[in-house]
Amino acid sequence: KPSGRGMRIVNWHDDRLGLAKMGKENLRKVFPDHWSFLLGEIALYSFVVLLLTGVFLTIWFKPSMAEVDYNGPYQLLKGTPMSEAFASTLDLSFEVRGGLLVRQIHHWAAILFVAAATVHMLRIFFTGAFRKPREINWLIGLGLFMLAMVEGFAGYSLPDDLLSGTGLRFADGLMRAIPLVGTWVEFFVFNGEFPGTAIVPRLYMVHILLIPALLLGLVAAHLALVVYHKHTQYPGPGRTEKNVVGYPLFPVYAAKAGGFFFVVFGVLTLMGTFMQINPVWKFGPYNPGEVTAGSQPDWYMGWLEGAVRITPNWEWHIGHTTWSWNIFLPGVCLMGVLFTLLVAWPFVEKWITGDESEHHLLDRPRNVPTRTALGVAAMSCYAMFWLSGANDIIATHFHPSLNSITYFMRGAIFIVPIITYQITKRICVSLQRADRQRLLHGSPSGEIIREPDGAFHEAHVPVSEEEAWTLTQQKTYPVLTAGSIDDRGRRVSKKRARWMKWFLGDNVPKVTREELEAARHHTEIGSGHSAGNAEI
Ligand code: HEM
Ligand code: HEM
């Protein structure tokens, strides 16, 4: 071991902590570079900003529903009875130095956090990054996603202003609509009838302790698995299922990621400075008898709000019980369906393809048209629910009647996804055809050549070796018929064969090595006067 005074101190620590070995193993870890890998990082950094700003807010926020008369500097509410929670949020906004800025950064960071996690999830879905061995990280991610939404909801319920109370009333409705046990659930959560005086202190505990601790634990597990599996990479020259091409963690990636943290923090600070968010003094304190026109939740709750707004008023009365399908179905069931589908998808896909191999190379979305189309259909369905949540705003701004928006949306949530599914699938298949064409016949060069006999044609430029690598590096699966045996020796059932046809049936045949060689040969012979005009 090296000696010297400084090294002795280093060695003393190393003997006890084993850091040198761990560092040697991990500091050279390679991370590939691609903009879409920044989405998870944005979620991570906004989470850090939430933790920092959240601790600041806890110093002044009072999680109490005890009633006080407001006596602060905001004249319009002077003397108004309100909860201590609301009064302390007003103090945070008007009296605590930097309080409003930190409140606004905290709120913007919450919005960005959920948005980045959502788009990150879409990147994972569309590129197939959830496939073996990353299924568990997909599930951890879903846990993070769900907790993030609940955490945000708990957060904006804390100030106890009119908007937050309206949101809680909505949550109360969802709870009460749970068949048979609804009233008990409400009494359990609110310690009696809505709104009571217990909900803010309870949500406070959930918001600053319970969920942040769960989020921290899951984020740590999530990142540990990213390091353990190593990051995926997009297909490209020199990239295979067995390597990772990129920069080492130290120093390049650490410097980039550290810098990017400050970019995210800086942008959030600018937003907190210049863009007003949740001006609770304008809404006033919560009063169960009032709702402001145009009340809207934060964006990530809008889809549930919309679902409740457009569901018909179905209700059953059986014996002494009421079954409020008009809230239970869109609220509780819809959330259940969404998360069940998300949890199940990696396993459904694996069952259809029968593929047990590991995947470290990402899919280009066009190469898996059915998955891509399903994802876009789900996004469009979500968007329809989300728009329905703004039916009142659409009505007041664009003047259609509220009823016609409701009827339209009831149809749109079923029809729009079918249309977007078909269009996306067709676009993907066309892009596959275009790739095939380009591989075999080169790209159009824009150069028109006139032959001695007067005919015109456009010169084609053969794709480079690098691009050919990217375009051919796609695993394809055969579409097996019922009764045949798959490559793992299992007989394909009728059901699985049908699903295979649906999932894989539209793929354009992959260009084989022989086809590529033949096309190249043809190009060389024909390239005397134009570069690769094999076919026009
Ligand atoms: C308030 C979200 C983490 C402490 C809020 C609000 C939101 C929110 C949307 C309402 C802000 C407003 O008044 O406009 C989140 C999210 C988090 C998170 C999504 C993490 C994923 C934390 C943590 C703490 C914290 C870790 C404390 C350690 C607070 C406090 C308030 C608050 C004290 C009430 C003050 C206020 O409303 O101005 N949070 N938060 N938050 N948050 Fe968080
Ligand atoms: C990768 C953070 C949510 C699934 C990553 C990475 C980070 C990250 C920093 C590595 C960089 C990247 O690929 O973007 C987070 C944070 C989340 C979150 C802070 C906060 C809520 C999710 C969600 C899902 C998910 C909702 C899916 C449902 C994955 C998977 C990987 C990953 C499968 C590995 C991807 C690969 O190697 O290509 N996450 N993530 N994460 N995340 Fe997340």
Coordinates of C-alpha atoms and ligand atoms in Angstrom, one line a residue:
K1 CA 0.0 0.0 0.0
P2 CA 1.3 3.5 -0.7
S3 CA 2.7 5.3 2.4
G4 CA 2.9 8.9 3.5
R5 CA 0.8 10.8 6.0
G6 CA -2.1 11.6 3.6
M7 CA -2.2 8.0 2.4
R8 CA -2.2 6.7 5.9
I9 CA -5.4 8.5 6.6
V10 CA -6.9 7.2 3.3
N11 CA -5.8 3.7 4.1
W12 CA -7.2 3.9 7.6
H13 CA -10.6 4.6 6.1
D14 CA -10.2 2.1 3.3
D15 CA -9.4 -0.7 5.8
R16 CA -12.7 0.0 7.5
L17 CA -15.0 0.9 4.6
G18 CA -13.6 -0.9 1.6
L19 CA -14.2 2.2 -0.5
A20 CA -11.2 1.6 -2.9
K21 CA -12.6 -1.7 -4.2
M22 CA -16.1 -0.3 -4.5
G23 CA -14.8 2.8 -6.3
K24 CA -12.7 0.8 -8.7
E25 CA -15.7 -1.3 -9.6
N26 CA -18.2 1.5 -9.9
L27 CA -16.4 4.7 -10.9
R28 CA -15.5 3.2 -14.3
K29 CA -19.1 2.1 -14.9
V30 CA -20.0 3.2 -18.4
F31 CA -23.1 5.2 -19.2
P32 CA -24.4 5.6 -22.7
D33 CA -25.4 9.1 -24.0
H34 CA -28.8 9.9 -25.4
W35 CA -31.1 12.7 -24.6
S36 CA -34.0 10.4 -23.7
F37 CA -31.9 9.0 -20.8
L38 CA -32.1 12.5 -19.3
L39 CA -35.8 12.1 -18.5
G40 CA -35.1 9.8 -15.5
E41 CA -32.5 12.3 -14.4
I42 CA -34.9 15.2 -14.5
A43 CA -37.3 13.2 -12.3
L44 CA -34.4 12.4 -9.9
Y45 CA -33.2 16.0 -9.7
S46 CA -36.6 17.5 -9.2
F47 CA -37.1 15.0 -6.4
V48 CA -33.9 16.3 -4.8
V49 CA -35.2 19.9 -5.2
L50 CA -38.5 18.8 -3.6
L51 CA -36.7 17.4 -0.6
L52 CA -34.6 20.6 -0.2
T53 CA -37.5 23.0 -0.6
G54 CA -39.9 20.8 1.4
V55 CA -37.6 20.9 4.5
F56 CA -37.6 24.7 4.2
L57 CA -41.4 24.8 4.1
T58 CA -41.8 22.5 7.2
I59 CA -40.0 25.2 9.3
W60 CA -43.0 27.6 8.9
F61 CA -46.0 25.6 7.8
K62 CA -48.4 24.7 10.7
P63 CA -50.3 21.5 10.0
S64 CA -53.3 22.4 12.1
M65 CA -57.0 22.9 11.4
A66 CA -57.6 24.9 14.6
E67 CA -59.5 28.1 13.6
V68 CA -57.8 31.5 13.8
D69 CA -58.8 35.0 12.6
Y70 CA -56.3 36.1 10.0
N71 CA -54.3 39.1 11.1
G72 CA -51.5 39.3 8.6
P73 CA -50.5 41.8 5.9
Y74 CA -52.9 40.6 3.2
Q75 CA -55.7 43.2 3.7
L76 CA -58.4 41.4 1.7
L77 CA -58.5 38.5 4.1
K78 CA -58.0 40.5 7.3
G79 CA -60.2 39.2 10.1
T80 CA -61.4 36.1 8.1
P81 CA -61.7 32.9 10.1
M82 CA -59.4 30.2 8.7
S83 CA -57.4 27.2 9.7
E84 CA -53.9 27.6 11.1
A85 CA -52.6 25.7 8.1
F86 CA -54.0 28.3 5.7
A87 CA -52.9 31.2 7.8
S88 CA -49.3 29.8 7.9
T89 CA -49.3 29.3 4.1
L90 CA -50.3 33.0 3.8
D91 CA -47.5 33.9 6.2
L92 CA -45.1 31.7 4.2
S93 CA -46.1 33.6 1.1
F94 CA -46.1 37.2 2.4
E95 CA -44.0 37.4 5.5
V96 CA -41.2 34.7 5.4
R97 CA -38.3 36.0 3.5
G98 CA -38.0 33.9 0.3
G99 CA -41.0 31.9 1.4
L100 CA -43.1 32.6 -1.7
L101 CA -40.2 31.8 -3.9
V102 CA -39.6 28.4 -2.2
R103 CA -43.3 27.6 -2.2
Q104 CA -43.5 28.2 -5.9
I105 CA -40.2 26.3 -6.6
H106 CA -41.7 23.4 -4.5
H107 CA -44.9 23.4 -6.5
W108 CA -43.2 23.7 -9.9
A109 CA -40.8 20.9 -8.9
A110 CA -43.8 18.7 -8.0
I111 CA -45.3 19.3 -11.4
L112 CA -42.1 18.7 -13.2
F113 CA -41.3 15.6 -11.1
V114 CA -44.5 13.8 -12.1
A115 CA -44.2 15.0 -15.7
A116 CA -40.7 13.8 -16.0
A117 CA -41.5 10.4 -14.4
T118 CA -44.4 10.0 -16.8
V119 CA -42.4 10.8 -20.0
H120 CA -39.6 8.7 -18.6
M121 CA -42.0 5.8 -18.3
L122 CA -43.2 6.3 -21.9
R123 CA -39.5 6.2 -23.0
I124 CA -39.1 2.9 -21.2
F125 CA -42.3 1.5 -22.7
F126 CA -41.7 2.6 -26.3
T127 CA -38.1 1.4 -26.4
G128 CA -38.8 -1.9 -24.7
A129 CA -36.4 -1.1 -21.8
F130 CA -38.7 -3.1 -19.5
R131 CA -37.8 -6.4 -21.0
K132 CA -35.6 -9.0 -19.2
P133 CA -33.7 -8.3 -17.0
R134 CA -35.4 -5.0 -16.1
E135 CA -39.0 -6.2 -15.3
I136 CA -38.5 -5.6 -11.5
N137 CA -37.2 -2.1 -12.2
W138 CA -40.3 -1.5 -14.3
L139 CA -42.4 -2.5 -11.3
I140 CA -40.4 -0.3 -8.9
G141 CA -40.9 2.5 -11.4
L142 CA -44.6 2.0 -11.3
G143 CA -44.5 2.1 -7.5
L144 CA -42.6 5.4 -7.8
F145 CA -45.1 6.7 -10.3
M146 CA -48.1 6.0 -8.1
L147 CA -46.5 7.3 -4.9
A148 CA -45.5 10.5 -6.8
M149 CA -49.1 11.2 -7.7
V150 CA -50.4 10.6 -4.2
E151 CA -47.5 12.7 -2.7
G152 CA -48.4 15.6 -5.0
F153 CA -52.1 15.3 -4.1
A154 CA -51.3 15.2 -0.4
G155 CA -49.0 18.3 -0.9
Y156 CA -51.5 20.5 -2.6
S157 CA -54.1 19.5 0.0
L158 CA -52.0 20.9 2.8
P159 CA -52.6 24.6 2.6
D160 CA -56.3 24.1 3.3
D161 CA -57.4 26.7 0.8
L162 CA -60.6 26.5 -1.2
L163 CA -59.0 24.7 -4.1
S164 CA -57.3 22.1 -1.9
G165 CA -60.5 21.4 0.0
T166 CA -62.3 21.0 -3.2
G167 CA -59.7 18.4 -4.3
L168 CA -60.1 16.6 -0.9
R169 CA -63.9 16.6 -1.4
F170 CA -63.3 14.8 -4.7
A171 CA -61.1 12.2 -2.9
D172 CA -63.8 11.9 -0.2
G173 CA -66.3 11.1 -3.0
L174 CA -64.1 8.4 -4.4
M175 CA -63.8 6.8 -1.0
R176 CA -67.5 6.9 -0.2
A177 CA -68.3 5.3 -3.6
I178 CA -66.5 2.1 -2.6
P179 CA -69.4 -0.3 -2.3
L180 CA -70.4 -1.5 1.2
V181 CA -67.4 -0.1 3.1
G182 CA -67.3 3.5 1.6
T183 CA -68.7 5.3 4.7
W184 CA -66.3 3.5 7.0
V185 CA -63.4 4.3 4.8
E186 CA -64.4 8.0 4.9
F187 CA -64.7 7.9 8.7
F188 CA -61.4 6.1 9.0
V189 CA -59.5 8.6 6.8
F190 CA -61.2 11.9 8.0
N191 CA -61.7 10.7 11.6
G192 CA -65.4 11.2 11.2
E193 CA -67.4 13.0 8.6
F194 CA -65.7 15.2 5.9
P195 CA -63.9 17.5 6.4
G196 CA -63.3 17.2 10.1
T197 CA -60.2 18.6 11.8
A198 CA -57.8 15.6 11.4
I199 CA -57.1 15.5 7.7
V200 CA -54.4 18.2 7.4
P201 CA -52.2 16.8 10.3
R202 CA -52.6 13.3 8.9
L203 CA -51.8 14.3 5.4
Y204 CA -48.8 16.2 6.7
M205 CA -47.4 13.1 8.3
V206 CA -48.0 11.2 5.0
H207 CA -46.5 14.1 3.0
I208 CA -43.3 14.9 4.8
L209 CA -42.5 11.5 6.3
L210 CA -44.2 8.4 5.1
I211 CA -44.2 8.9 1.3
P212 CA -40.8 10.7 1.1
A213 CA -39.3 7.7 3.0
L214 CA -40.9 5.2 0.6
L215 CA -39.9 7.3 -2.4
L216 CA -36.3 7.6 -1.2
G217 CA -36.1 3.8 -0.6
L218 CA -37.6 3.0 -3.9
V219 CA -35.4 5.6 -5.8
A220 CA -32.3 4.0 -4.2
A221 CA -33.4 0.5 -5.2
H222 CA -34.3 1.8 -8.7
L223 CA -30.9 3.4 -9.3
A224 CA -29.0 0.5 -7.7
L225 CA -30.7 -1.8 -10.3
V226 CA -29.8 0.6 -13.1
V227 CA -26.2 0.3 -12.0
Y228 CA -26.4 -3.5 -11.5
H229 CA -28.1 -4.2 -14.9
K230 CA -26.0 -1.4 -16.6
H231 CA -27.9 1.0 -18.8
T232 CA -29.5 0.0 -22.0
Q233 CA -28.4 1.6 -25.3
Y234 CA -29.9 2.3 -28.7
P235 CA -28.7 0.1 -31.6
G236 CA -25.7 1.6 -33.4
P237 CA -22.2 0.8 -34.6
G238 CA -20.2 -1.3 -32.2
R239 CA -23.1 -1.6 -29.8
T240 CA -24.2 -5.2 -28.9
E241 CA -26.2 -7.0 -26.3
K242 CA -23.0 -7.7 -24.5
N243 CA -21.3 -4.3 -24.2
V244 CA -22.2 -0.7 -23.2
V245 CA -20.7 2.1 -25.3
G246 CA -20.5 5.5 -23.5
Y247 CA -18.6 7.5 -20.9
P248 CA -17.2 6.3 -17.6
L249 CA -19.1 7.5 -14.5
F250 CA -16.0 9.3 -13.3
P251 CA -15.2 11.9 -14.4
V252 CA -17.2 12.5 -17.5
Y253 CA -20.7 11.3 -16.6
A254 CA -20.4 12.6 -13.0
A255 CA -19.6 16.1 -14.3
K256 CA -22.4 16.0 -16.9
A257 CA -25.0 14.7 -14.4
G258 CA -23.8 17.2 -11.7
G259 CA -24.1 20.0 -14.1
F260 CA -27.5 18.9 -15.3
F261 CA -28.7 18.9 -11.7
F262 CA -27.9 22.6 -11.5
V263 CA -29.6 23.2 -14.9
V264 CA -32.8 21.6 -13.5
F265 CA -32.6 23.5 -10.2
G266 CA -31.9 26.7 -12.1
V267 CA -34.8 26.3 -14.5
L268 CA -37.1 25.5 -11.5
T269 CA -35.9 28.6 -9.7
L270 CA -36.6 30.7 -12.7
M271 CA -40.1 29.2 -12.9
G272 CA -40.6 29.8 -9.2
T273 CA -39.5 33.4 -9.7
F274 CA -41.4 34.4 -12.7
M275 CA -44.4 32.0 -13.0
Q276 CA -47.1 32.3 -10.4
I277 CA -48.5 29.0 -9.1
N278 CA -51.2 28.2 -6.6
P279 CA -51.9 31.8 -5.4
V280 CA -53.9 30.5 -2.4
W281 CA -54.7 34.0 -1.1
K282 CA -56.9 34.5 -4.2
F283 CA -58.9 31.3 -3.5
G284 CA -59.5 32.0 0.2
P285 CA -59.9 29.5 3.1
Y286 CA -61.7 26.2 2.6
N287 CA -65.4 26.1 3.3
P288 CA -67.3 23.0 2.3
G289 CA -70.2 25.1 1.1
E290 CA -68.3 26.8 -1.6
V291 CA -66.5 25.9 -4.9
T292 CA -64.8 28.4 -7.2
A293 CA -65.8 28.2 -10.8
G294 CA -63.0 26.8 -12.9
S295 CA -61.5 24.8 -10.1
Q296 CA -58.8 22.5 -11.6
P297 CA -56.5 19.9 -10.0
D298 CA -52.8 19.7 -10.8
W299 CA -52.3 18.2 -14.2
Y300 CA -51.6 14.6 -13.1
M301 CA -55.0 14.3 -11.3
G302 CA -57.0 15.7 -14.3
W303 CA -57.7 12.4 -16.0
L304 CA -59.5 11.0 -12.9
E305 CA -61.4 14.2 -12.5
G306 CA -62.4 14.0 -16.2
A307 CA -63.5 10.3 -15.9
V308 CA -65.8 11.2 -13.0
R309 CA -67.2 14.2 -15.0
I310 CA -68.3 12.2 -18.0
T311 CA -69.5 9.0 -16.5
P312 CA -73.4 8.6 -16.6
N313 CA -75.2 8.8 -13.3
W314 CA -75.5 5.0 -12.8
E315 CA -76.5 4.1 -9.3
W316 CA -77.9 0.9 -7.8
H317 CA -79.8 0.6 -4.6
I318 CA -79.7 -2.9 -3.1
G319 CA -81.3 -3.3 0.3
H320 CA -79.9 -0.5 2.4
T321 CA -76.8 -0.1 0.3
T322 CA -76.0 2.3 -2.6
W323 CA -73.6 1.4 -5.4
S324 CA -72.5 4.7 -7.0
W325 CA -71.0 3.4 -10.2
N326 CA -70.8 7.0 -11.5
I327 CA -67.9 7.6 -9.2
F328 CA -66.6 4.1 -8.3
L329 CA -66.3 3.0 -11.9
P330 CA -64.3 6.0 -13.3
G331 CA -62.4 6.7 -10.1
V332 CA -61.4 3.5 -8.3
C333 CA -61.8 1.0 -11.2
L334 CA -60.1 3.1 -13.9
M335 CA -57.0 3.6 -11.7
G336 CA -57.0 -0.1 -11.0
V337 CA -57.3 -1.0 -14.7
L338 CA -54.5 1.4 -15.7
F339 CA -52.1 0.1 -13.1
T340 CA -53.0 -3.6 -13.8
L341 CA -52.3 -3.1 -17.5
L342 CA -49.0 -1.4 -16.8
V343 CA -47.9 -4.0 -14.3
A344 CA -48.9 -6.9 -16.6
W345 CA -47.5 -5.6 -19.9
P346 CA -43.9 -6.9 -19.7
F347 CA -45.2 -10.3 -18.8
V348 CA -47.9 -10.4 -21.5
E349 CA -45.3 -9.4 -24.1
K350 CA -43.0 -12.1 -23.0
W351 CA -45.7 -14.7 -23.1
I352 CA -46.6 -13.8 -26.6
T353 CA -43.1 -13.7 -28.0
G354 CA -41.9 -16.6 -25.8
D355 CA -38.6 -14.7 -25.6
E356 CA -36.5 -15.5 -22.5
S357 CA -33.3 -13.8 -23.6
E358 CA -31.8 -10.7 -22.0
H359 CA -32.2 -7.3 -23.8
H360 CA -29.7 -4.5 -23.5
L361 CA -30.3 -3.0 -26.9
L362 CA -33.4 -0.9 -27.1
D363 CA -36.1 -1.2 -29.7
R364 CA -36.7 1.5 -32.2
P365 CA -40.4 2.1 -31.7
R366 CA -41.3 1.5 -35.3
N367 CA -39.9 -2.0 -35.2
V368 CA -42.5 -3.1 -32.7
P369 CA -45.6 -1.5 -34.3
T370 CA -48.3 -3.1 -32.1
R371 CA -46.6 -2.1 -28.9
T372 CA -46.0 1.4 -30.2
A373 CA -49.6 1.7 -31.4
L374 CA -51.0 0.4 -28.1
G375 CA -48.9 3.0 -26.2
V376 CA -50.1 5.9 -28.5
A377 CA -53.7 4.6 -28.1
A378 CA -53.4 4.6 -24.3
M379 CA -51.9 8.1 -24.4
S380 CA -54.8 9.4 -26.6
C381 CA -57.3 7.7 -24.2
Y382 CA -55.6 9.4 -21.3
A383 CA -55.7 12.7 -23.1
M384 CA -59.5 12.4 -23.7
F385 CA -60.1 11.8 -20.0
W386 CA -57.8 14.7 -19.2
L387 CA -59.7 17.0 -21.6
S388 CA -63.0 15.9 -20.0
G389 CA -61.6 17.2 -16.7
A390 CA -61.5 20.6 -18.3
N391 CA -65.0 20.5 -19.8
D392 CA -66.1 23.6 -17.9
I393 CA -63.0 25.6 -19.1
I394 CA -63.6 24.4 -22.7
A395 CA -67.3 25.4 -22.4
T396 CA -66.5 28.9 -21.1
H397 CA -63.6 29.6 -23.5
F398 CA -65.0 28.0 -26.8
H399 CA -68.7 28.2 -26.1
P400 CA -69.9 24.6 -26.9
S401 CA -72.6 23.5 -24.4
L402 CA -71.3 21.5 -21.5
N403 CA -73.7 18.6 -22.4
S404 CA -72.4 18.3 -25.9
I405 CA -68.8 18.2 -24.7
T406 CA -69.8 15.4 -22.2
Y407 CA -71.6 13.4 -25.0
F408 CA -68.7 13.9 -27.4
M409 CA -66.1 12.8 -24.8
R410 CA -68.1 9.7 -23.9
G411 CA -67.7 8.5 -27.5
A412 CA -64.2 9.9 -27.9
I413 CA -62.6 7.9 -25.1
F414 CA -63.5 4.7 -27.1
I415 CA -63.2 5.9 -30.7
V416 CA -60.0 8.2 -30.6
P417 CA -57.8 5.3 -29.3
I418 CA -58.9 3.0 -32.0
I419 CA -58.1 5.6 -34.7
T420 CA -54.7 6.5 -33.2
Y421 CA -53.9 2.8 -32.8
Q422 CA -54.5 2.2 -36.5
I423 CA -52.7 5.3 -37.7
T424 CA -49.7 4.6 -35.5
K425 CA -49.5 1.1 -36.6
R426 CA -49.6 2.1 -40.3
I427 CA -46.9 4.8 -39.8
C428 CA -44.6 2.2 -38.0
V429 CA -45.1 -0.3 -40.8
S430 CA -44.4 2.3 -43.5
L431 CA -41.3 3.4 -41.6
Q432 CA -40.1 -0.2 -41.6
R433 CA -40.7 -0.4 -45.3
A434 CA -38.8 2.8 -45.8
D435 CA -35.9 1.5 -43.8
R436 CA -35.9 -1.7 -45.9
Q437 CA -36.0 0.3 -49.1
R438 CA -33.1 2.5 -47.9
L439 CA -31.0 -0.5 -46.8
L440 CA -31.4 -2.3 -50.1
H441 CA -31.5 0.5 -52.5
G442 CA -29.9 3.5 -50.8
S443 CA -31.3 6.9 -50.0
P444 CA -32.5 9.3 -52.7
S445 CA -29.7 11.8 -53.3
G446 CA -31.9 14.5 -54.9
E447 CA -29.5 14.3 -57.9
I448 CA -31.4 13.8 -61.2
I449 CA -29.4 12.2 -63.9
R450 CA -30.2 12.3 -67.6
E451 CA -29.3 9.2 -69.6
P452 CA -27.9 9.4 -73.1
D453 CA -31.2 8.1 -74.4
G454 CA -33.1 10.9 -72.7
A455 CA -34.5 8.9 -69.7
F456 CA -34.2 10.5 -66.3
H457 CA -33.6 8.9 -63.0
E458 CA -32.5 9.9 -59.5
A459 CA -29.2 8.7 -58.1
H460 CA -29.4 6.7 -54.8
V461 CA -26.6 6.9 -52.2
P462 CA -26.0 3.5 -50.4
V463 CA -26.4 3.7 -46.7
S464 CA -23.2 3.9 -44.7
E465 CA -21.9 0.8 -42.9
E466 CA -22.8 2.5 -39.5
E467 CA -26.4 3.1 -40.6
A468 CA -26.7 -0.4 -42.0
W469 CA -25.7 -1.7 -38.6
T470 CA -28.4 0.3 -36.9
L471 CA -31.1 -0.7 -39.4
T472 CA -30.4 -4.4 -39.2
Q473 CA -29.9 -4.8 -35.5
Q474 CA -33.4 -5.8 -34.6
K475 CA -34.4 -9.1 -33.1
T476 CA -37.3 -10.5 -35.0
Y477 CA -39.7 -13.3 -33.9
P478 CA -41.4 -15.8 -36.2
V479 CA -45.2 -15.8 -36.2
L480 CA -45.9 -19.4 -35.3
T481 CA -49.1 -21.2 -36.0
A482 CA -51.2 -23.1 -33.5
G483 CA -49.8 -26.6 -32.8
S484 CA -46.2 -25.8 -33.9
I485 CA -43.3 -25.9 -31.4
D486 CA -41.5 -22.7 -30.4
D487 CA -37.7 -22.4 -30.0
R488 CA -38.0 -23.4 -26.3
G489 CA -39.7 -26.6 -27.2
R490 CA -43.2 -25.5 -26.2
R491 CA -46.3 -26.3 -28.2
V492 CA -48.0 -23.0 -29.3
S493 CA -51.6 -22.9 -28.2
K494 CA -54.4 -21.5 -30.4
K495 CA -54.8 -18.5 -28.1
R496 CA -51.1 -17.7 -28.2
A497 CA -51.0 -18.1 -32.0
R498 CA -53.8 -15.6 -32.3
W499 CA -52.0 -13.1 -30.0
M500 CA -48.7 -13.7 -32.0
K501 CA -50.4 -12.8 -35.2
W502 CA -51.8 -9.7 -33.7
F503 CA -48.5 -8.6 -32.1
L504 CA -46.1 -9.6 -34.8
G505 CA -48.1 -10.2 -37.9
D506 CA -47.7 -6.8 -39.6
N507 CA -43.9 -6.6 -39.4
V508 CA -42.1 -6.1 -42.7
P509 CA -39.6 -9.0 -43.2
K510 CA -36.2 -8.1 -41.9
V511 CA -33.4 -7.6 -44.5
T512 CA -31.1 -10.6 -44.3
R513 CA -27.4 -10.5 -44.6
E514 CA -27.7 -12.2 -48.1
E515 CA -30.1 -9.7 -49.3
L516 CA -27.9 -6.9 -48.2
E517 CA -24.8 -8.5 -49.8
A518 CA -26.8 -9.0 -53.1
A519 CA -28.0 -5.4 -53.0
R520 CA -24.4 -4.1 -52.4
H521 CA -23.1 -6.3 -55.3
H522 CA -25.8 -4.9 -57.6
T523 CA -25.0 -1.4 -56.5
E524 CA -21.3 -1.8 -57.2
I525 CA -22.0 -3.1 -60.8
G526 CA -24.5 -0.4 -61.4
S527 CA -22.5 2.5 -59.8
G528 CA -20.5 3.3 -63.0
H529 CA -22.7 6.3 -63.7
S530 CA -24.8 6.7 -60.5
A531 CA -24.3 5.7 -56.9
G532 CA -26.5 2.7 -56.3
N533 CA -29.6 3.5 -58.4
A534 CA -30.7 -0.1 -58.1
E535 CA -34.4 0.8 -58.2
I536 CA -36.2 4.1 -58.4
Ligands
HEM1 C1 -46.6 21.5 0.0 C2 -45.6 18.3 -3.6 C3 -42.0 16.5 -1.0 C4 -43.1 19.6 2.6 C5 -46.6 20.8 -1.3 C6 -47.4 21.2 -2.4 C7 -47.2 20.3 -3.4 C8 -46.2 19.4 -2.9 C9 -47.8 20.3 -4.8 C10 -48.4 22.4 -2.4 C11 -47.6 23.6 -2.6 C12 -48.3 24.9 -2.6 O1 -48.7 25.4 -1.5 O2 -48.5 25.5 -3.7 C13 -44.6 17.5 -3.2 C14 -44.1 16.4 -3.9 C15 -43.0 15.9 -3.1 C16 -42.9 16.7 -2.0 C17 -44.6 15.9 -5.3 C18 -42.1 14.7 -3.4 C19 -42.1 13.9 -4.3 C20 -42.0 17.2 0.2 C21 -41.1 16.9 1.3 C22 -41.4 17.8 2.3 C23 -42.5 18.6 1.8 C24 -40.0 15.9 1.3 C25 -40.7 18.0 3.6 C26 -39.7 17.4 4.1 C27 -44.2 20.3 2.2 C28 -44.8 21.3 3.0 C29 -45.9 21.8 2.3 C30 -45.8 21.2 1.0 C31 -44.5 21.7 4.5 C32 -46.9 22.9 2.7 C33 -46.5 24.3 2.4 C34 -47.2 24.9 1.3 O3 -48.2 24.4 0.8 O4 -46.8 26.0 0.9 N1 -45.9 19.7 -1.6 N2 -43.9 17.7 -2.0 N3 -42.8 18.2 0.6 N4 -44.8 20.3 1.0 FE1 -44.3 19.0 -0.5
HEM2 C1 -34.0 4.1 -15.5 C2 -35.0 7.6 -12.3 C3 -39.7 6.4 -12.5 C4 -38.5 2.5 -15.1 C5 -33.9 5.2 -14.7 C6 -32.7 6.1 -14.7 C7 -33.0 7.1 -13.8 C8 -34.3 6.8 -13.2 C9 -32.1 8.3 -13.3 C10 -31.5 6.0 -15.5 C11 -31.6 7.0 -16.7 C12 -32.7 6.8 -17.6 O1 -32.8 5.8 -18.3 O2 -33.5 7.7 -17.8 C13 -36.4 7.5 -12.0 C14 -37.0 8.4 -11.1 C15 -38.3 8.0 -11.1 C16 -38.5 7.0 -12.1 C17 -36.4 9.4 -10.2 C18 -39.4 8.8 -10.3 C19 -40.4 8.7 -10.0 C20 -39.8 5.3 -13.4 C21 -41.0 4.8 -13.9 C22 -40.7 3.7 -14.6 C23 -39.3 3.5 -14.6 C24 -42.4 5.4 -13.6 C25 -41.6 2.7 -15.3 C26 -42.8 2.4 -15.0 C27 -37.2 2.5 -15.4 C28 -36.4 1.5 -16.0 C29 -35.1 1.9 -16.1 C30 -35.1 3.3 -15.5 C31 -37.0 0.1 -16.6 C32 -33.9 1.3 -16.8 C33 -33.8 1.8 -18.2 C34 -32.7 1.5 -19.0 O3 -31.6 0.9 -18.6 O4 -32.8 1.8 -20.2 N1 -34.8 5.7 -13.8 N2 -37.3 6.6 -12.6 N3 -38.7 4.5 -13.8 N4 -36.3 3.6 -15.0 FE1 -36.8 5.1 -13.8

